[in-house]
């Protein structure tokens, strides 16, 4: 299991450049074990040793610093990027209109530029999502979070769902990162597991819980279900309604290897924020 945990955290560890700060970084957890990184290297620890009151751990390398409000301004995106560089977040996640600005501001840094397509409903055609993704990549995006085609899921049209995922993987080839947002609050557990299986078959990099714009956000139960469904072969991103360090930590302990947050700075400091995402 320890070797599988190294596989699970490979994407995280590949991005790490700067040495850790004063707090050990929590990189991932699975099957009763966690991986911590400090100035002496990476270390396996039993899950019981990573739960509170242990820590607080540095979760910054797992955070997609997110601003997806329709009214977001250029000034706010500039501040988002500056914070991401300061704290060493994994990425900034912005709407497609701000990708060129974010990519320019983050050029030369380890912080990646992430955007969303088919957002927030997932109801656009696969061709439209693919075009949106291809445009974002040309403009500097390195990661794309697409929304699952929920209508076909609820209609039992799983072949159509699978084709949607395959077309987006073609539009977003490696080394770009492709995540699919399941909107778990609208799905049954069986639908969540089957969607995860199709994403794995299509070669996506992450499954993600929520847009943050529907009736509910991330839960520990959904993160754990998604981790079981994909094993260590994919990342799991928890997003939606995570506003405190304690909630963020719970998602990592449940199996998340990315966190979509708007309260990123507060969480990185071990506290609580008011962000809605």
GROMACS .gro file of C-alpha atoms in nm:
model
  277
    1UNK     CA    1   0.000   0.000   0.000
    2UNK     CA    2   0.290   0.235   0.065
    3UNK     CA    3   0.403   0.197  -0.297
    4UNK     CA    4   0.047   0.268  -0.415
    5UNK     CA    5   0.048   0.586  -0.209
    6UNK     CA    6   0.360   0.695  -0.393
    7UNK     CA    7   0.174   0.630  -0.719
    8UNK     CA    8  -0.125   0.828  -0.594
    9UNK     CA    9   0.087   1.131  -0.507
   10UNK     CA   10   0.315   1.119  -0.812
   11UNK     CA   11   0.140   1.414  -0.978
   12UNK     CA   12   0.167   1.624  -0.663
   13UNK     CA   13   0.532   1.541  -0.602
   14UNK     CA   14   0.626   1.611  -0.963
   15UNK     CA   15   0.508   1.971  -0.923
   16UNK     CA   16   0.697   2.045  -0.602
   17UNK     CA   17   0.997   2.270  -0.656
   18UNK     CA   18   1.051   2.493  -0.355
   19UNK     CA   19   1.144   2.332  -0.024
   20UNK     CA   20   0.858   2.304   0.225
   21UNK     CA   21   0.806   2.584   0.473
   22UNK     CA   22   0.783   2.557   0.847
   23UNK     CA   23   0.499   2.302   0.838
   24UNK     CA   24   0.514   1.955   0.682
   25UNK     CA   25   0.310   1.923   0.364
   26UNK     CA   26   0.035   1.662   0.351
   27UNK     CA   27   0.044   1.521  -0.003
   28UNK     CA   28  -0.219   1.247   0.003
   29UNK     CA   29  -0.383   0.962   0.195
   30UNK     CA   30  -0.515   0.620   0.103
   31UNK     CA   31  -0.598   0.289   0.273
   32UNK     CA   32  -0.487   0.394   0.620
   33UNK     CA   33  -0.165   0.570   0.522
   34UNK     CA   34  -0.065   0.931   0.448
   35UNK     CA   35   0.238   1.085   0.282
   36UNK     CA   36   0.402   1.387   0.446
   37UNK     CA   37   0.686   1.600   0.306
   38UNK     CA   38   0.925   1.806   0.514
   39UNK     CA   39   1.281   1.932   0.477
   40UNK     CA   40   1.405   1.576   0.528
   41UNK     CA   41   1.203   1.432   0.240
   42UNK     CA   42   0.878   1.235   0.214
   43UNK     CA   43   0.755   1.005   0.488
   44UNK     CA   44   0.471   0.754   0.523
   45UNK     CA   45   0.259   0.793   0.835
   46UNK     CA   46  -0.043   0.599   0.959
   47UNK     CA   47  -0.369   0.783   0.900
   48UNK     CA   48  -0.425   0.802   1.274
   49UNK     CA   49  -0.112   1.014   1.309
   50UNK     CA   50  -0.234   1.269   1.055
   51UNK     CA   51  -0.575   1.341   1.205
   52UNK     CA   52  -0.625   1.633   1.446
   53UNK     CA   53  -0.478   1.725   1.687
   54UNK     CA   54  -0.176   1.641   1.470
   55UNK     CA   55  -0.076   1.923   1.238
   56UNK     CA   56  -0.187   2.165   1.109
   57UNK     CA   57  -0.035   2.045   0.786
   58UNK     CA   58   0.047   2.259   0.485
   59UNK     CA   59  -0.217   2.179   0.220
   60UNK     CA   60  -0.108   2.447  -0.028
   61UNK     CA   61   0.035   2.207  -0.292
   62UNK     CA   62  -0.311   2.049  -0.327
   63UNK     CA   63  -0.512   2.370  -0.370
   64UNK     CA   64  -0.660   2.508  -0.692
   65UNK     CA   65  -0.705   2.874  -0.594
   66UNK     CA   66  -1.044   2.942  -0.748
   67UNK     CA   67  -1.239   3.246  -0.869
   68UNK     CA   68  -1.534   3.152  -1.090
   69UNK     CA   69  -1.783   3.427  -1.010
   70UNK     CA   70  -1.940   3.573  -1.322
   71UNK     CA   71  -1.855   3.926  -1.202
   72UNK     CA   72  -1.486   3.855  -1.131
   73UNK     CA   73  -1.264   4.143  -1.242
   74UNK     CA   74  -0.915   4.166  -1.385
   75UNK     CA   75  -0.794   4.318  -1.059
   76UNK     CA   76  -0.930   4.022  -0.865
   77UNK     CA   77  -0.763   3.775  -1.101
   78UNK     CA   78  -0.434   3.961  -1.059
   79UNK     CA   79  -0.466   3.930  -0.681
   80UNK     CA   80  -0.556   3.560  -0.717
   81UNK     CA   81  -0.240   3.492  -0.914
   82UNK     CA   82  -0.021   3.686  -0.671
   83UNK     CA   83  -0.162   3.486  -0.379
   84UNK     CA   84  -0.111   3.159  -0.564
   85UNK     CA   85   0.255   3.240  -0.622
   86UNK     CA   86   0.302   3.353  -0.263
   87UNK     CA   87   0.150   3.041  -0.106
   88UNK     CA   88   0.261   2.786  -0.364
   89UNK     CA   89  -0.084   2.667  -0.469
   90UNK     CA   90  -0.119   2.404  -0.739
   91UNK     CA   91  -0.308   2.631  -0.977
   92UNK     CA   92  -0.542   2.921  -1.019
   93UNK     CA   93  -0.883   2.826  -1.161
   94UNK     CA   94  -1.058   3.101  -1.356
   95UNK     CA   95  -1.325   3.135  -1.621
   96UNK     CA   96  -1.198   3.111  -1.982
   97UNK     CA   97  -1.213   3.487  -2.040
   98UNK     CA   98  -0.931   3.532  -1.785
   99UNK     CA   99  -0.701   3.253  -1.904
  100UNK     CA  100  -0.466   3.480  -2.106
  101UNK     CA  101  -0.427   3.718  -1.812
  102UNK     CA  102  -0.364   3.441  -1.559
  103UNK     CA  103  -0.126   3.252  -1.787
  104UNK     CA  104   0.077   3.567  -1.844
  105UNK     CA  105   0.096   3.648  -1.474
  106UNK     CA  106   0.198   3.293  -1.381
  107UNK     CA  107   0.451   3.240  -1.659
  108UNK     CA  108   0.776   3.105  -1.521
  109UNK     CA  109   0.620   2.993  -1.193
  110UNK     CA  110   0.522   2.640  -1.087
  111UNK     CA  111   0.161   2.754  -1.041
  112UNK     CA  112  -0.055   2.623  -1.323
  113UNK     CA  113  -0.341   2.796  -1.506
  114UNK     CA  114  -0.670   2.605  -1.485
  115UNK     CA  115  -1.005   2.684  -1.644
  116UNK     CA  116  -1.354   2.536  -1.680
  117UNK     CA  117  -1.551   2.426  -1.987
  118UNK     CA  118  -1.919   2.347  -2.027
  119UNK     CA  119  -1.953   2.530  -1.698
  120UNK     CA  120  -2.156   2.509  -1.483
  121UNK     CA  121  -2.431   2.292  -1.640
  122UNK     CA  122  -2.239   2.044  -1.856
  123UNK     CA  123  -2.521   2.069  -2.109
  124UNK     CA  124  -2.320   2.191  -2.409
  125UNK     CA  125  -2.238   1.955  -2.694
  126UNK     CA  126  -1.912   1.763  -2.685
  127UNK     CA  127  -1.795   1.962  -2.988
  128UNK     CA  128  -1.863   2.292  -2.811
  129UNK     CA  129  -1.680   2.177  -2.498
  130UNK     CA  130  -1.387   2.059  -2.708
  131UNK     CA  131  -1.363   2.390  -2.894
  132UNK     CA  132  -1.376   2.579  -2.565
  133UNK     CA  133  -1.100   2.359  -2.423
  134UNK     CA  134  -0.879   2.388  -2.731
  135UNK     CA  135  -0.912   2.766  -2.723
  136UNK     CA  136  -0.819   2.774  -2.355
  137UNK     CA  137  -0.508   2.563  -2.418
  138UNK     CA  138  -0.397   2.793  -2.701
  139UNK     CA  139  -0.437   3.089  -2.467
  140UNK     CA  140  -0.220   2.934  -2.197
  141UNK     CA  141  -0.433   2.700  -1.985
  142UNK     CA  142  -0.255   2.389  -1.859
  143UNK     CA  143  -0.552   2.229  -1.684
  144UNK     CA  144  -0.918   2.200  -1.788
  145UNK     CA  145  -1.210   2.110  -1.562
  146UNK     CA  146  -1.504   1.996  -1.777
  147UNK     CA  147  -1.858   1.939  -1.649
  148UNK     CA  148  -2.013   1.596  -1.697
  149UNK     CA  149  -2.308   1.571  -1.936
  150UNK     CA  150  -2.566   1.522  -1.662
  151UNK     CA  151  -2.873   1.491  -1.885
  152UNK     CA  152  -2.739   1.185  -2.069
  153UNK     CA  153  -2.635   1.033  -1.736
  154UNK     CA  154  -2.989   1.066  -1.602
  155UNK     CA  155  -3.125   0.931  -1.933
  156UNK     CA  156  -2.905   0.625  -1.909
  157UNK     CA  157  -2.720   0.721  -2.228
  158UNK     CA  158  -2.382   0.602  -2.103
  159UNK     CA  159  -2.236   0.559  -2.452
  160UNK     CA  160  -2.296   0.929  -2.512
  161UNK     CA  161  -2.134   1.015  -2.178
  162UNK     CA  162  -1.831   0.804  -2.267
  163UNK     CA  163  -1.801   0.972  -2.607
  164UNK     CA  164  -1.815   1.315  -2.441
  165UNK     CA  165  -1.522   1.219  -2.219
  166UNK     CA  166  -1.321   1.070  -2.504
  167UNK     CA  167  -1.367   1.380  -2.722
  168UNK     CA  168  -1.248   1.606  -2.443
  169UNK     CA  169  -0.942   1.388  -2.383
  170UNK     CA  170  -0.855   1.428  -2.752
  171UNK     CA  171  -0.904   1.804  -2.723
  172UNK     CA  172  -0.694   1.818  -2.405
  173UNK     CA  173  -0.400   1.583  -2.470
  174UNK     CA  174  -0.129   1.511  -2.216
  175UNK     CA  175   0.069   1.674  -2.064
  176UNK     CA  176  -0.231   1.904  -2.012
  177UNK     CA  177  -0.446   1.792  -1.720
  178UNK     CA  178  -0.813   1.706  -1.772
  179UNK     CA  179  -1.065   1.678  -1.487
  180UNK     CA  180  -1.435   1.595  -1.506
  181UNK     CA  181  -1.680   1.754  -1.264
  182UNK     CA  182  -1.947   1.502  -1.170
  183UNK     CA  183  -2.181   1.736  -0.975
  184UNK     CA  184  -2.221   1.463  -0.716
  185UNK     CA  185  -2.516   1.627  -0.540
  186UNK     CA  186  -2.730   1.542  -0.846
  187UNK     CA  187  -2.619   1.180  -0.890
  188UNK     CA  188  -2.685   0.851  -0.719
  189UNK     CA  189  -2.392   0.656  -0.580
  190UNK     CA  190  -2.425   0.410  -0.868
  191UNK     CA  191  -2.412   0.695  -1.121
  192UNK     CA  192  -2.108   0.848  -0.949
  193UNK     CA  193  -1.921   0.517  -0.956
  194UNK     CA  194  -2.009   0.449  -1.320
  195UNK     CA  195  -1.907   0.801  -1.428
  196UNK     CA  196  -1.576   0.755  -1.247
  197UNK     CA  197  -1.523   0.427  -1.431
  198UNK     CA  198  -1.585   0.589  -1.769
  199UNK     CA  199  -1.348   0.876  -1.686
  200UNK     CA  200  -1.081   0.622  -1.597
  201UNK     CA  201  -1.138   0.432  -1.922
  202UNK     CA  202  -1.117   0.756  -2.123
  203UNK     CA  203  -0.779   0.839  -1.970
  204UNK     CA  204  -0.875   1.150  -1.777
  205UNK     CA  205  -0.650   1.270  -1.497
  206UNK     CA  206  -0.900   1.362  -1.224
  207UNK     CA  207  -1.259   1.317  -1.118
  208UNK     CA  208  -1.402   1.616  -0.931
  209UNK     CA  209  -1.701   1.647  -0.700
  210UNK     CA  210  -1.879   1.973  -0.774
  211UNK     CA  211  -1.907   2.300  -0.963
  212UNK     CA  212  -1.998   2.492  -0.648
  213UNK     CA  213  -2.300   2.628  -0.836
  214UNK     CA  214  -2.557   2.353  -0.773
  215UNK     CA  215  -2.749   2.227  -0.470
  216UNK     CA  216  -2.452   2.090  -0.278
  217UNK     CA  217  -2.075   2.063  -0.263
  218UNK     CA  218  -1.809   1.814  -0.166
  219UNK     CA  219  -1.865   1.553   0.104
  220UNK     CA  220  -1.620   1.310   0.262
  221UNK     CA  221  -1.848   1.023   0.160
  222UNK     CA  222  -1.840   1.122  -0.207
  223UNK     CA  223  -1.463   1.171  -0.205
  224UNK     CA  224  -1.418   0.826  -0.050
  225UNK     CA  225  -1.657   0.670  -0.304
  226UNK     CA  226  -1.472   0.832  -0.593
  227UNK     CA  227  -1.136   0.720  -0.458
  228UNK     CA  228  -1.261   0.362  -0.431
  229UNK     CA  229  -1.394   0.381  -0.787
  230UNK     CA  230  -1.069   0.502  -0.946
  231UNK     CA  231  -0.814   0.349  -0.709
  232UNK     CA  232  -0.473   0.514  -0.729
  233UNK     CA  233  -0.489   0.556  -1.108
  234UNK     CA  234  -0.650   0.903  -1.102
  235UNK     CA  235  -0.665   1.212  -0.889
  236UNK     CA  236  -0.976   1.308  -0.695
  237UNK     CA  237  -1.057   1.676  -0.658
  238UNK     CA  238  -1.290   1.792  -0.381
  239UNK     CA  239  -1.459   2.125  -0.445
  240UNK     CA  240  -1.765   2.316  -0.339
  241UNK     CA  241  -1.834   2.456   0.007
  242UNK     CA  242  -1.492   2.382   0.161
  243UNK     CA  243  -1.425   2.692   0.370
  244UNK     CA  244  -1.215   2.575   0.666
  245UNK     CA  245  -0.884   2.401   0.722
  246UNK     CA  246  -1.064   2.124   0.910
  247UNK     CA  247  -1.302   2.059   0.619
  248UNK     CA  248  -1.016   2.065   0.368
  249UNK     CA  249  -0.812   1.823   0.578
  250UNK     CA  250  -1.111   1.588   0.605
  251UNK     CA  251  -1.130   1.573   0.224
  252UNK     CA  252  -0.760   1.485   0.196
  253UNK     CA  253  -0.791   1.217   0.464
  254UNK     CA  254  -1.085   1.075   0.264
  255UNK     CA  255  -0.872   1.049  -0.051
  256UNK     CA  256  -0.867   1.388  -0.229
  257UNK     CA  257  -0.544   1.492  -0.399
  258UNK     CA  258  -0.673   1.833  -0.511
  259UNK     CA  259  -0.892   2.089  -0.339
  260UNK     CA  260  -1.091   2.353  -0.527
  261UNK     CA  261  -1.118   2.649  -0.289
  262UNK     CA  262  -1.193   3.018  -0.291
  263UNK     CA  263  -1.104   3.042   0.081
  264UNK     CA  264  -0.756   2.915  -0.009
  265UNK     CA  265  -0.549   3.168   0.183
  266UNK     CA  266  -0.744   3.120   0.505
  267UNK     CA  267  -0.724   2.742   0.472
  268UNK     CA  268  -0.351   2.755   0.394
  269UNK     CA  269  -0.306   2.948   0.719
  270UNK     CA  270  -0.495   2.679   0.908
  271UNK     CA  271  -0.810   2.885   0.955
  272UNK     CA  272  -1.151   2.955   0.803
  273UNK     CA  273  -1.267   3.176   0.517
  274UNK     CA  274  -1.591   3.303   0.375
  275UNK     CA  275  -1.551   3.209   0.009
  276UNK     CA  276  -1.860   3.050  -0.146
  277UNK     CA  277  -1.678   2.804  -0.377
   0.00000   0.00000   0.00000
